Structure formats: C-alpha cells, structure tokens
Amino acid sequence: MEFIKVEKAYAKHVALIQLNRPKELNALNLKLMGEIRDSLKELDQDDEVRTIIITGNERAFAAGADIKQMAGKGTIDMWKVDQFSTWDQINKTRKPIIAAVSGFALGGGCELAMTCDMMIASETAQFGQPEIKIGVMPGAGGTQRLTKALGKAKAMELVLTGKFISAEEAFGYGLVNRVVPVELYLEEAVKLAKEIATMSPIAVQMAKESVKRSFEVHLEEGLHFERKNFYMLFSANDQKEGMNAFVEKRKPDFKGN
Ligand code: CO8
C-alpha cells in the first residue's frame, strides 16, 4: 500500500486503516481510494476482524478529493475512471466502520467520514463541503448524507457557501458520536470499536445492515427487513451463546458462527 497504512490487529478484533499522505492533507487520489476499497474488502472477509477504524492524522482526516489530479479532467475521463464504484464498495462493507476524525474533513474527506457508520471527532475537527468554491459540488454522497444529518437549511448553507462547521457543531447535529480532546480521538475510537467487537459479529453486521436500510426504504419495508434479520439470527450459535450466558449469569463468548 502506498498511501494508506493497514494494521489488521491494531487491537483485539479491531483493524486500523490510516490515510497516509500527510503532506497533501490526505487528499484522496484514485490510488488511495483504491487501496481503501481493497483493504476494506480484505478486512471484511477476515474472521479475526470485527470492527474497522479509518483515520488520518491530527491535522487532517482528509482535505477532499485530490484537486490536482482532477483539475485537467473532462467528463469522459471522470466517467471512464468510475471512481464511485470504489465508494460503493466502501458502502457495502458489512463490518462496522468508525471514522476517527481530527483536523480537516472536507469535500470527499467529509463524505468518506459520513460513509462510515460512526464518527469520533477530536475537538479540532472541521467538517465541510467546499467543492462549490472550486466550481463543482459534492459527488460522493455529500448532498444526501449531510442533508439527512443536518437538515435542509444547514446542509444547503454548507454546500452552497463551502463554510466549515466545528466538531462541537457537528456533534450538535448528530453527525458525530462524540468530541474528545485531540490526544484522545483515536483511543476513544478504539474503545468504541473494542466494545462492539465483544458482541456477536453476526448480530452486529445484521443490525448494521438494518439500520442502514432505514435510510433507503420506507418504514414498513424497513420493519420487514429488520424482522427477517432478527429471525435469521436465531440460526446462529451466537444467539444460543448470548441468551444462555444471560441465563447462566456469565459473560458470553461470541465466536461469530
Ligand atoms: N487536493 C490536492 N491537494 C490538496 C488538497 C486537495 N483537496 N487539499 C490540500 N492539498 C495540498 C495543498 O495543495 C498543499 O500542497 P503544497 O504544499 O504542495 O502546496 C498541501 O496540501 C497543504 O495545504 P495548504 O497549504 O493549502 O494548507 P492550509 O492549512 O493553508 O489550508 C485547507 C488547508 C483549508 C484544507 C486547504 O488546503 C484547502 O482548502 N484544501 C482544499 C479543500 C477542498 O476544496 N476540498 C474539496 C476537494 S473536491 C472534492 O472533494 C470532491 C469530492 C467528489 C467525490 C470524491 C471523489 C474521490
């Protein structure tokens, strides 16, 4: 990997992907995005891994798509590259992904963080969709995910002016799970990842799938989907282990089968 670092066993059952183009504020070039896609695909298949953290560094989670790489491109160049299939793959990851965000999370960087399932932010984090300032607009879900999180008026303002919001403000809108001092943001993300990793990975993945479904379908269909996943879990050993452990007053030991 050239532009990311991957640690499969960063903590027990927790993998870490760190964006690693610090000089360019982790600008998301095509190779970097391909590396994220490939490593997520691999980590999703690895039974030892139950939760995944994506992070950058203190100064930047990611300052957006690589403007220098895109500047000279035309419509057909962009279409041929088909970079959004990479984003679709990220969105398909079954295991929960936590974004540990410090510094700039802008444009594609904000979109990448929002594609993750949860976000822990350092108090220095800044979120924004500044594409409008360079003559374009968000292209990897920003207009949709930001609007769902912030509501129409605020999302419209951010997308149309390119203004940033602070971590605290993002927390107020429910965009991030919590805000912590900068020296703790990764530690806090690991804590959350480890907590989730103690649960049944099958139940976690089906629950994640069901929560995500609520963004795509109307209530009745979402309830139907949830019910199907709920029933399915009763064919897993983890369901027996979880319920027996409760009855026997001991901690469950989930094996993911
Ligand atoms: N692309 C390429 N290089 C970048 C980017 C970027 N998005 N952001 C920063 N850099 C580079 C700078 O060019 C600079 O490089 P150099 O040292 O060679 O000049 C280096 O990183 C450091 O940046 P600055 O000197 O500008 O640092 P400052 O602290 O002064 O400013 C800012 C930090 C405010 C973050 C500033 O760099 C900035 O405004 N960056 C651009 C932010 C932006 O517009 N992002 C949106 C990009 S478009 C986009 O994301 C579209 C998404 C569509 C779908 C996703 C497909 C992958």
Coordinates of N, CA and C in Angstrom, one line a residue, residues 6-245:
V6 N -2.2 -0.1 6.9 CA -3.3 -1.0 7.5 C -2.7 -1.9 8.6
E7 N -3.3 -1.9 9.7 CA -2.9 -2.8 10.8 C -4.1 -3.7 11.1
K8 N -4.0 -4.9 10.7 CA -5.1 -5.8 10.9 C -5.5 -6.1 12.3
A9 N -4.5 -6.1 13.2 CA -4.7 -6.4 14.6 C -4.3 -5.2 15.4
Y10 N -4.9 -4.1 15.2 CA -4.5 -2.9 16.0 C -4.9 -3.1 17.4
A11 N -6.0 -3.7 17.6 CA -6.4 -4.1 19.0 C -7.2 -5.4 18.8
K12 N -7.6 -6.0 19.9 CA -8.3 -7.3 19.7 C -9.5 -7.2 18.8
H13 N -9.5 -7.9 17.7 CA -10.6 -7.9 16.7 C -10.8 -6.5 16.0
V14 N -9.9 -5.6 16.2 CA -10.0 -4.2 15.6 C -8.9 -3.9 14.6
A15 N -9.3 -3.6 13.4 CA -8.3 -3.2 12.4 C -8.3 -1.7 12.2
L16 N -7.1 -1.2 11.8 CA -7.0 0.3 11.6 C -6.5 0.5 10.2
I17 N -7.2 1.5 9.5 CA -6.7 2.0 8.2 C -6.3 3.4 8.5
Q18 N -5.1 3.8 8.2 CA -4.7 5.2 8.4 C -4.3 5.8 7.0
L19 N -5.0 6.8 6.7 CA -4.7 7.5 5.4 C -3.3 8.1 5.6
N20 N -2.4 8.0 4.6 CA -1.0 8.4 4.8 C -0.4 9.2 3.6
R21 N -1.1 10.4 3.4 CA -0.5 11.4 2.5 C -0.4 12.7 3.3
P22 N 0.3 12.7 4.4 CA 0.3 13.9 5.3 C 0.6 15.2 4.6
K23 N 1.6 15.2 3.7 CA 1.9 16.5 3.1 C 0.8 17.1 2.3
E24 N 0.0 16.2 1.7 CA -1.2 16.7 0.9 C -2.5 16.7 1.7
L25 N -2.4 16.7 3.0 CA -3.5 16.6 3.9 C -4.4 15.5 3.6
N26 N -3.8 14.4 3.2 CA -4.5 13.1 2.9 C -5.6 13.3 1.8
A27 N -5.2 14.1 0.8 CA -6.1 14.3 -0.3 C -6.3 12.9 -1.0
L28 N -7.6 12.7 -1.4 CA -8.0 11.3 -1.8 C -7.7 11.2 -3.3
N29 N -6.5 10.7 -3.6 CA -6.3 10.4 -5.1 C -6.9 9.0 -5.4
L30 N -6.9 8.7 -6.7 CA -7.5 7.4 -7.1 C -6.9 6.2 -6.5
K31 N -5.5 6.3 -6.4 CA -4.8 5.1 -5.9 C -5.2 4.9 -4.4
L32 N -5.2 6.0 -3.7 CA -5.5 5.9 -2.2 C -6.9 5.3 -2.1
M33 N -7.9 5.8 -2.8 CA -9.2 5.3 -2.7 C -9.3 3.8 -3.1
G34 N -8.5 3.4 -4.1 CA -8.5 2.0 -4.5 C -7.9 1.2 -3.4
E35 N -6.9 1.7 -2.7 CA -6.3 1.0 -1.6 C -7.3 0.8 -0.4
I36 N -8.1 1.9 -0.1 CA -9.1 1.7 0.9 C -10.1 0.6 0.5
R37 N -10.5 0.7 -0.7 CA -11.5 -0.3 -1.2 C -11.0 -1.7 -1.0
D38 N -9.7 -1.9 -1.5 CA -9.2 -3.3 -1.5 C -8.9 -3.8 0.0
S39 N -8.5 -2.8 0.8 CA -8.2 -3.3 2.2 C -9.5 -3.6 2.9
L40 N -10.5 -2.7 2.7 CA -11.8 -3.0 3.3 C -12.4 -4.3 2.9
K41 N -12.2 -4.6 1.6 CA -12.7 -5.9 1.1 C -12.1 -7.1 1.8
E42 N -10.8 -6.9 2.0 CA -10.0 -8.0 2.6 C -10.4 -8.1 4.1
L43 N -10.5 -7.0 4.8 CA -10.8 -7.0 6.2 C -12.2 -7.5 6.5
D44 N -13.1 -7.2 5.5 CA -14.4 -7.7 5.7 C -14.5 -9.2 5.6
Q45 N -13.5 -9.9 4.9 CA -13.5 -11.3 4.8 C -12.8 -12.0 5.9
D46 N -12.1 -11.2 6.7 CA -11.2 -11.8 7.7 C -11.9 -12.0 9.1
D47 N -12.1 -13.2 9.5 CA -12.9 -13.5 10.7 C -12.3 -12.9 11.9
E48 N -11.0 -12.7 11.9 CA -10.4 -12.1 13.1 C -10.8 -10.7 13.4
V49 N -11.2 -10.0 12.3 CA -11.5 -8.6 12.3 C -13.0 -8.4 12.5
R50 N -13.4 -7.6 13.5 CA -14.8 -7.4 13.8 C -15.2 -6.0 13.6
T51 N -14.3 -5.1 13.9 CA -14.6 -3.6 13.6 C -13.4 -3.0 12.9
I52 N -13.7 -1.9 12.2 CA -12.6 -1.3 11.4 C -12.7 0.2 11.7
I53 N -11.5 0.8 11.9 CA -11.4 2.2 12.1 C -10.7 2.8 10.9
I54 N -11.2 3.9 10.4 CA -10.5 4.7 9.4 C -10.1 6.0 10.0
T55 N -8.8 6.4 9.9 CA -8.3 7.6 10.5 C -7.3 8.3 9.6
G56 N -7.0 9.6 9.9 CA -6.0 10.3 9.2 C -4.9 10.6 10.2
N57 N -4.6 11.9 10.3 CA -3.6 12.3 11.4 C -4.3 13.5 12.1
E58 N -3.5 14.1 13.0 CA -4.1 15.2 13.8 C -4.5 16.3 13.0
R59 N -3.7 16.7 11.9 CA -4.0 17.9 11.1 C -5.2 17.6 10.1
A60 N -5.2 16.4 9.6 CA -6.3 16.2 8.6 C -6.7 14.8 8.6
F61 N -8.0 14.6 8.6 CA -8.6 13.3 8.2 C -8.4 13.2 6.7
A62 N -9.0 14.1 6.0 CA -8.7 14.2 4.5 C -9.3 15.5 4.0
A63 N -8.5 16.2 3.3 CA -9.0 17.6 2.8 C -9.7 17.5 1.4
G64 N -10.2 16.3 1.1 CA -11.1 16.1 -0.1 C -10.4 15.3 -1.1
A65 N -11.1 15.2 -2.3 CA -10.5 14.5 -3.4 C -9.3 15.3 -3.9
D66 N -8.4 14.7 -4.6 CA -7.2 15.3 -5.0 C -7.5 16.3 -6.1
I67 N -7.5 17.5 -5.8 CA -7.8 18.6 -6.8 C -6.8 18.6 -7.9
K68 N -5.6 18.4 -7.6 CA -4.5 18.4 -8.6 C -4.7 17.3 -9.7
Q69 N -5.2 16.2 -9.2 CA -5.4 15.0 -10.1 C -6.7 15.2 -10.9
M70 N -7.6 16.0 -10.4 CA -8.9 16.2 -11.2 C -8.9 17.4 -12.1
A71 N -8.0 18.4 -11.8 CA -8.1 19.7 -12.4 C -8.2 19.6 -14.0
G72 N -7.4 18.8 -14.6 CA -7.4 18.8 -16.1 C -8.4 17.8 -16.7
K73 N -9.2 17.2 -15.9 CA -10.0 16.1 -16.4 C -11.3 16.6 -17.1
G74 N -11.8 15.9 -18.1 CA -13.1 16.1 -18.7 C -14.1 15.1 -18.2
T75 N -15.4 15.3 -18.6 CA -16.4 14.4 -18.2 C -16.1 13.0 -18.5
I76 N -15.7 12.7 -19.7 CA -15.5 11.3 -20.1 C -14.3 10.7 -19.4
D77 N -13.3 11.5 -19.1 CA -12.2 11.0 -18.2 C -12.7 10.5 -16.9
M78 N -13.5 11.4 -16.3 CA -14.1 11.1 -15.0 C -15.0 9.8 -15.0
W79 N -15.8 9.8 -16.1 CA -16.7 8.6 -16.3 C -15.9 7.3 -16.4
K80 N -14.8 7.4 -17.2 CA -14.0 6.2 -17.5 C -13.4 5.7 -16.2
V81 N -12.9 6.6 -15.4 CA -12.3 6.2 -14.2 C -13.2 5.5 -13.2
D82 N -14.5 5.9 -13.3 CA -15.6 5.3 -12.5 C -15.2 5.1 -11.0
Q83 N -14.7 6.2 -10.4 CA -14.3 6.1 -9.0 C -15.4 5.8 -8.0
F84 N -16.6 6.1 -8.5 CA -17.7 5.9 -7.5 C -18.0 4.4 -7.2
S85 N -17.5 3.5 -8.1 CA -17.6 2.1 -7.8 C -16.8 1.8 -6.5
T86 N -15.7 2.5 -6.4 CA -14.9 2.4 -5.1 C -15.7 2.7 -3.9
W87 N -16.4 3.9 -4.0 CA -17.2 4.3 -2.9 C -18.3 3.4 -2.6
D88 N -18.9 2.8 -3.7 CA -20.0 1.9 -3.5 C -19.5 0.7 -2.7
Q89 N -18.3 0.2 -3.0 CA -17.7 -0.9 -2.3 C -17.5 -0.6 -0.8
I90 N -17.1 0.6 -0.5 CA -16.9 1.0 0.9 C -18.3 0.9 1.6
N91 N -19.3 1.4 0.9 CA -20.6 1.4 1.5 C -21.2 0.0 1.7
K92 N -20.6 -1.0 0.9 CA -21.1 -2.3 1.1 C -20.4 -3.1 2.2
T93 N -19.4 -2.5 2.8 CA -18.7 -3.3 3.9 C -19.7 -3.7 5.0
R94 N -19.6 -4.9 5.4 CA -20.6 -5.4 6.3 C -20.2 -5.1 7.8
K95 N -18.9 -5.1 8.0 CA -18.4 -4.8 9.4 C -18.6 -3.3 9.7
P96 N -18.8 -3.0 10.9 CA -18.9 -1.5 11.3 C -17.6 -0.8 11.1
I97 N -17.7 0.4 10.5 CA -16.5 1.2 10.3 C -16.7 2.5 11.1
I98 N -15.7 2.8 11.9 CA -15.7 4.0 12.7 C -14.7 5.0 12.1
A99 N -15.1 6.2 11.9 CA -14.1 7.2 11.4 C -13.6 8.0 12.7
A100 N -12.3 8.0 12.8 CA -11.7 8.8 13.9 C -11.1 10.0 13.2
V101 N -11.8 11.1 13.5 CA -11.5 12.4 12.7 C -10.9 13.4 13.5
S102 N -9.7 14.0 13.0 CA -9.1 15.1 13.6 C -8.8 16.1 12.4
G103 N -8.8 17.4 12.7 CA -8.5 18.3 11.7 C -9.5 18.4 10.5
F104 N -9.0 18.6 9.3 CA -9.9 18.8 8.2 C -10.6 17.5 7.7
A105 N -11.9 17.6 7.6 CA -12.7 16.5 6.9 C -13.5 17.3 5.9
L106 N -13.0 17.5 4.7 CA -13.6 18.4 3.8 C -13.9 17.6 2.5
G107 N -14.9 18.1 1.8 CA -15.2 17.5 0.5 C -15.4 16.0 0.6
G108 N -14.6 15.3 -0.3 CA -14.6 13.9 -0.3 C -14.1 13.3 1.1
G109 N -13.4 14.1 1.9 CA -13.0 13.7 3.2 C -14.1 13.6 4.1
C110 N -15.0 14.6 4.0 CA -16.2 14.7 4.9 C -17.1 13.5 4.4
E111 N -17.2 13.3 3.1 CA -18.0 12.3 2.5 C -17.6 10.9 3.0
L112 N -16.2 10.7 3.0 CA -15.7 9.4 3.4 C -16.1 9.2 4.9
A113 N -15.9 10.2 5.7 CA -16.2 10.1 7.2 C -17.7 9.8 7.3
M114 N -18.6 10.4 6.5 CA -20.0 10.2 6.6 C -20.4 8.8 6.0
T115 N -19.6 8.2 5.2 CA -19.9 6.9 4.7 C -19.6 5.9 5.7
C116 N -18.7 6.2 6.7 CA -18.5 5.3 7.8 C -19.8 5.3 8.7
D117 N -19.8 4.3 9.6 CA -21.0 4.1 10.4 C -21.1 5.0 11.6
M118 N -20.0 5.4 12.2 CA -19.9 6.2 13.4 C -18.7 7.1 13.3
M119 N -18.7 8.2 14.0 CA -17.6 9.1 14.0 C -17.2 9.5 15.4
I120 N -15.9 9.5 15.7 CA -15.4 10.1 16.9 C -14.5 11.3 16.4
A121 N -14.8 12.4 16.9 CA -14.1 13.6 16.4 C -13.2 14.2 17.5
S122 N -12.0 14.7 17.1 CA -11.2 15.5 18.0 C -11.8 16.9 18.1
E123 N -11.5 17.6 19.1 CA -12.1 19.0 19.2 C -11.6 19.9 18.1
T124 N -10.6 19.5 17.4 CA -10.0 20.3 16.3 C -10.7 20.0 14.9
A125 N -11.5 19.0 14.9 CA -12.1 18.6 13.6 C -13.0 19.7 13.0
Q126 N -12.9 19.7 11.7 CA -13.7 20.7 10.9 C -14.3 19.9 9.8
F127 N -15.6 20.1 9.6 CA -16.3 19.4 8.5 C -16.8 20.4 7.5
G128 N -16.8 20.1 6.2 CA -17.3 21.0 5.2 C -17.3 20.4 3.9
Q129 N -18.1 21.0 3.0 CA -18.2 20.6 1.6 C -17.8 21.8 0.8
P130 N -16.5 22.1 0.6 CA -16.1 23.3 0.0 C -16.1 23.2 -1.5
E131 N -16.6 22.2 -2.1 CA -16.4 22.0 -3.6 C -17.0 23.2 -4.4
I132 N -18.0 23.8 -3.8 CA -18.6 25.0 -4.5 C -17.6 26.1 -4.8
K133 N -16.6 26.2 -4.0 CA -15.6 27.2 -4.1 C -14.6 26.9 -5.3
I134 N -14.6 25.6 -5.7 CA -13.7 25.3 -6.9 C -14.6 25.0 -8.1
G135 N -15.8 25.4 -8.1 CA -16.6 25.4 -9.3 C -17.3 24.0 -9.5
V136 N -17.4 23.2 -8.4 CA -18.1 21.9 -8.6 C -19.1 21.8 -7.4
M137 N -19.4 20.6 -7.1 CA -20.3 20.3 -6.0 C -19.9 18.9 -5.4
P138 N -20.5 18.5 -4.3 CA -20.2 17.2 -3.7 C -20.6 16.1 -4.7
G139 N -19.8 15.0 -4.7 CA -20.1 13.9 -5.7 C -20.1 12.6 -5.1
A140 N -19.7 12.5 -3.8 CA -19.7 11.1 -3.2 C -20.6 11.1 -2.0
G141 N -21.8 11.6 -2.2 CA -22.9 11.5 -1.2 C -23.1 12.7 -0.3
G142 N -22.3 13.7 -0.4 CA -22.3 14.9 0.5 C -23.7 15.5 0.5
T143 N -24.3 15.7 -0.6 CA -25.6 16.4 -0.6 C -26.7 15.6 0.0
Q144 N -26.5 14.3 0.0 CA -27.5 13.4 0.6 C -27.3 13.1 2.1
R145 N -26.0 12.7 2.4 CA -25.8 12.3 3.8 C -25.7 13.5 4.7
L146 N -25.2 14.6 4.2 CA -25.1 15.8 5.1 C -26.5 16.3 5.3
T147 N -27.4 16.3 4.3 CA -28.7 16.8 4.5 C -29.5 15.9 5.4
K148 N -29.3 14.6 5.4 CA -30.0 13.7 6.3 C -29.6 14.0 7.7
A149 N -28.3 14.3 7.9 CA -27.8 14.6 9.3 C -28.1 16.0 9.8
L150 N -28.0 17.0 8.9 CA -28.1 18.4 9.4 C -29.4 19.0 9.1
G151 N -30.2 18.4 8.2 CA -31.4 19.0 7.8 C -31.2 19.9 6.6
K152 N -32.3 20.3 5.9 CA -32.1 21.0 4.7 C -31.4 22.4 4.8
A153 N -31.9 23.2 5.7 CA -31.4 24.6 5.7 C -29.8 24.6 6.0
K154 N -29.4 23.9 7.0 CA -28.0 24.0 7.3 C -27.1 23.3 6.2
A155 N -27.6 22.1 5.7 CA -26.8 21.4 4.7 C -26.7 22.3 3.4
M156 N -27.8 23.0 3.1 CA -27.9 23.9 1.9 C -26.8 25.0 2.1
E157 N -26.8 25.5 3.3 CA -25.8 26.6 3.6 C -24.4 26.1 3.4
L158 N -24.1 24.9 4.0 CA -22.7 24.4 3.9 C -22.3 24.1 2.4
V159 N -23.3 23.5 1.7 CA -23.0 23.0 0.4 C -22.9 24.3 -0.6
L160 N -23.7 25.3 -0.3 CA -23.7 26.4 -1.2 C -22.7 27.5 -0.9
T161 N -22.1 27.5 0.3 CA -21.1 28.5 0.7 C -19.7 27.9 0.9
G162 N -19.7 26.6 1.1 CA -18.4 25.9 1.4 C -17.9 26.2 2.8
K163 N -18.7 26.8 3.7 CA -18.3 27.0 5.1 C -18.1 25.7 5.8
F164 N -17.2 25.8 6.8 CA -16.9 24.6 7.6 C -17.8 24.7 8.9
I165 N -18.0 23.6 9.6 CA -18.5 23.5 10.9 C -17.5 22.8 11.8
S166 N -17.6 23.2 13.1 CA -16.6 22.7 14.1 C -17.1 21.3 14.5
A167 N -16.3 20.6 15.3 CA -16.6 19.3 15.8 C -17.8 19.5 16.7
E168 N -17.8 20.5 17.6 CA -18.9 20.7 18.5 C -20.2 20.9 17.8
E169 N -20.2 21.7 16.7 CA -21.4 21.9 16.0 C -21.9 20.6 15.3
A170 N -20.9 19.9 14.8 CA -21.3 18.6 14.1 C -21.9 17.7 15.1
F171 N -21.4 17.7 16.4 CA -21.9 16.9 17.4 C -23.4 17.3 17.7
G172 N -23.6 18.6 17.7 CA -25.0 19.1 18.0 C -26.0 18.6 16.9
Y173 N -25.5 18.4 15.7 CA -26.4 17.9 14.6 C -26.5 16.4 14.6
G174 N -25.7 15.7 15.5 CA -25.7 14.3 15.4 C -24.9 13.7 14.3
L175 N -24.0 14.5 13.7 CA -23.1 14.0 12.7 C -22.0 13.1 13.3
V176 N -21.6 13.4 14.5 CA -20.5 12.7 15.1 C -21.1 12.1 16.5
N177 N -20.5 11.0 16.9 CA -20.9 10.4 18.1 C -20.5 11.2 19.4
R178 N -19.2 11.6 19.4 CA -18.7 12.4 20.4 C -17.4 13.2 20.0
V179 N -17.2 14.2 20.8 CA -16.0 15.0 20.6 C -15.1 14.9 21.8
V180 N -13.8 14.6 21.5 CA -12.9 14.4 22.7 C -11.6 15.3 22.4
P181 N -10.8 15.5 23.4 CA -9.5 16.2 23.2 C -8.7 15.5 22.1
V182 N -7.9 16.3 21.4 CA -7.2 15.8 20.3 C -6.3 14.6 20.6
E183 N -5.7 14.6 21.8 CA -4.8 13.4 22.1 C -5.6 12.1 22.3
L184 N -6.9 12.2 22.4 CA -7.7 11.0 22.7 C -8.6 10.5 21.6
Y185 N -8.6 11.2 20.5 CA -9.7 10.8 19.5 C -9.5 9.3 19.0
L186 N -8.2 8.9 18.8 CA -8.0 7.6 18.3 C -8.3 6.5 19.4
E187 N -7.8 6.9 20.6 CA -8.1 6.0 21.7 C -9.6 5.8 21.9
E188 N -10.3 6.9 21.8 CA -11.8 6.8 22.0 C -12.4 5.9 20.9
A189 N -11.9 6.1 19.7 CA -12.5 5.3 18.6 C -12.2 3.8 18.9
V190 N -11.0 3.5 19.3 CA -10.6 2.1 19.6 C -11.5 1.5 20.7
K191 N -11.7 2.4 21.7 CA -12.6 1.9 22.8 C -13.9 1.5 22.3
L192 N -14.5 2.3 21.5 CA -15.8 2.0 20.9 C -15.8 0.8 20.0
A193 N -14.7 0.7 19.2 CA -14.5 -0.5 18.3 C -14.4 -1.7 19.1
K194 N -13.6 -1.7 20.2 CA -13.4 -2.9 21.0 C -14.7 -3.3 21.7
E195 N -15.5 -2.3 22.1 CA -16.8 -2.7 22.8 C -17.7 -3.4 21.8
I196 N -17.8 -2.9 20.6 CA -18.6 -3.5 19.6 C -18.1 -4.9 19.2
A197 N -16.8 -5.0 19.2 CA -16.1 -6.3 18.9 C -16.4 -7.4 19.9
T198 N -16.9 -7.0 21.1 CA -17.2 -8.1 22.1 C -18.6 -8.7 21.8
M199 N -19.4 -8.1 20.9 CA -20.7 -8.6 20.6 C -20.6 -9.7 19.5
S200 N -21.7 -10.3 19.3 CA -21.7 -11.3 18.2 C -21.5 -10.6 16.9
P201 N -20.5 -10.9 16.1 CA -20.2 -10.2 14.8 C -21.4 -10.4 13.9
I202 N -22.1 -11.6 13.9 CA -23.2 -11.8 13.0 C -24.3 -10.8 13.4
A203 N -24.6 -10.7 14.7 CA -25.7 -9.8 15.1 C -25.3 -8.4 14.8
V204 N -24.1 -8.0 15.0 CA -23.6 -6.7 14.7 C -23.8 -6.3 13.2
Q205 N -23.4 -7.3 12.4 CA -23.5 -7.0 10.9 C -24.9 -6.9 10.4
M206 N -25.8 -7.8 11.0 CA -27.2 -7.7 10.6 C -27.9 -6.5 11.1
A207 N -27.5 -6.1 12.3 CA -28.1 -4.9 12.9 C -27.6 -3.6 12.1
K208 N -26.3 -3.6 11.7 CA -25.8 -2.5 10.9 C -26.6 -2.4 9.6
E209 N -26.7 -3.6 9.0 CA -27.4 -3.6 7.7 C -28.9 -3.1 7.8
S210 N -29.5 -3.4 9.0 CA -30.9 -3.0 9.2 C -31.0 -1.5 9.4
V211 N -30.0 -1.0 10.2 CA -30.0 0.5 10.5 C -29.8 1.2 9.2
K212 N -28.9 0.8 8.4 CA -28.6 1.4 7.1 C -29.8 1.4 6.2
R213 N -30.5 0.3 6.2 CA -31.7 0.2 5.4 C -32.7 1.2 5.7
S214 N -32.7 1.7 6.9 CA -33.8 2.7 7.3 C -33.6 4.0 6.5
F215 N -32.3 4.2 5.9 CA -32.1 5.4 5.1 C -32.6 5.3 3.7
E216 N -32.9 4.0 3.3 CA -33.2 3.8 1.9 C -34.6 3.5 1.6
V217 N -35.4 3.0 2.6 CA -36.7 2.5 2.3 C -37.7 3.1 3.3
H218 N -39.0 3.0 3.0 CA -40.0 3.5 3.9 C -40.2 2.5 5.1
L219 N -40.9 3.0 6.1 CA -40.9 2.3 7.4 C -41.3 0.8 7.3
E220 N -42.4 0.6 6.5 CA -42.9 -0.8 6.5 C -41.9 -1.8 5.9
E221 N -41.3 -1.3 4.9 CA -40.3 -2.2 4.3 C -39.1 -2.4 5.2
G222 N -38.7 -1.3 5.9 CA -37.6 -1.4 6.8 C -37.9 -2.3 8.0
L223 N -39.1 -2.3 8.5 CA -39.5 -3.2 9.6 C -39.5 -4.6 9.1
H224 N -39.9 -4.8 7.9 CA -39.9 -6.2 7.3 C -38.5 -6.7 7.2
F225 N -37.6 -5.8 6.8 CA -36.2 -6.2 6.6 C -35.6 -6.5 8.0
E226 N -35.9 -5.7 9.0 CA -35.4 -5.9 10.3 C -35.9 -7.2 10.9
R227 N -37.1 -7.5 10.7 CA -37.7 -8.8 11.2 C -37.0 -10.0 10.6
K228 N -36.7 -9.9 9.3 CA -36.1 -11.0 8.6 C -34.7 -11.2 9.2
N229 N -33.9 -10.2 9.4 CA -32.6 -10.3 10.1 C -32.7 -10.8 11.5
F230 N -33.7 -10.3 12.2 CA -34.0 -10.8 13.6 C -34.2 -12.3 13.6
Y231 N -35.0 -12.8 12.7 CA -35.3 -14.3 12.7 C -34.0 -15.0 12.3
M232 N -33.3 -14.5 11.3 CA -32.1 -15.2 10.8 C -31.1 -15.4 12.0
L233 N -31.0 -14.5 12.9 CA -30.0 -14.6 14.0 C -30.3 -15.8 14.9
F234 N -31.5 -16.3 14.8 CA -31.8 -17.5 15.7 C -31.3 -18.8 15.1
S235 N -30.6 -18.7 13.9 CA -30.0 -19.9 13.4 C -28.5 -19.8 13.7
A236 N -28.0 -18.8 14.4 CA -26.6 -18.7 14.7 C -26.3 -19.2 16.1
N237 N -25.1 -19.9 16.3 CA -24.7 -20.3 17.6 C -24.6 -19.1 18.6
D238 N -24.2 -18.0 18.1 CA -24.0 -16.8 18.9 C -25.3 -16.4 19.6
Q239 N -26.5 -16.7 19.0 CA -27.7 -16.4 19.7 C -27.9 -17.3 20.9
K240 N -27.6 -18.6 20.7 CA -27.7 -19.5 21.9 C -26.7 -19.1 23.0
E241 N -25.5 -18.8 22.5 CA -24.4 -18.4 23.5 C -24.8 -17.1 24.3
G242 N -25.3 -16.2 23.6 CA -25.7 -14.9 24.2 C -26.8 -15.1 25.2
M243 N -27.9 -15.8 24.8 CA -29.0 -16.0 25.7 C -28.7 -17.0 26.8
N244 N -28.0 -18.0 26.5 CA -27.6 -19.0 27.6 C -26.7 -18.3 28.6
A245 N -25.8 -17.4 28.1 CA -24.9 -16.7 29.1 C -25.7 -15.8 30.0

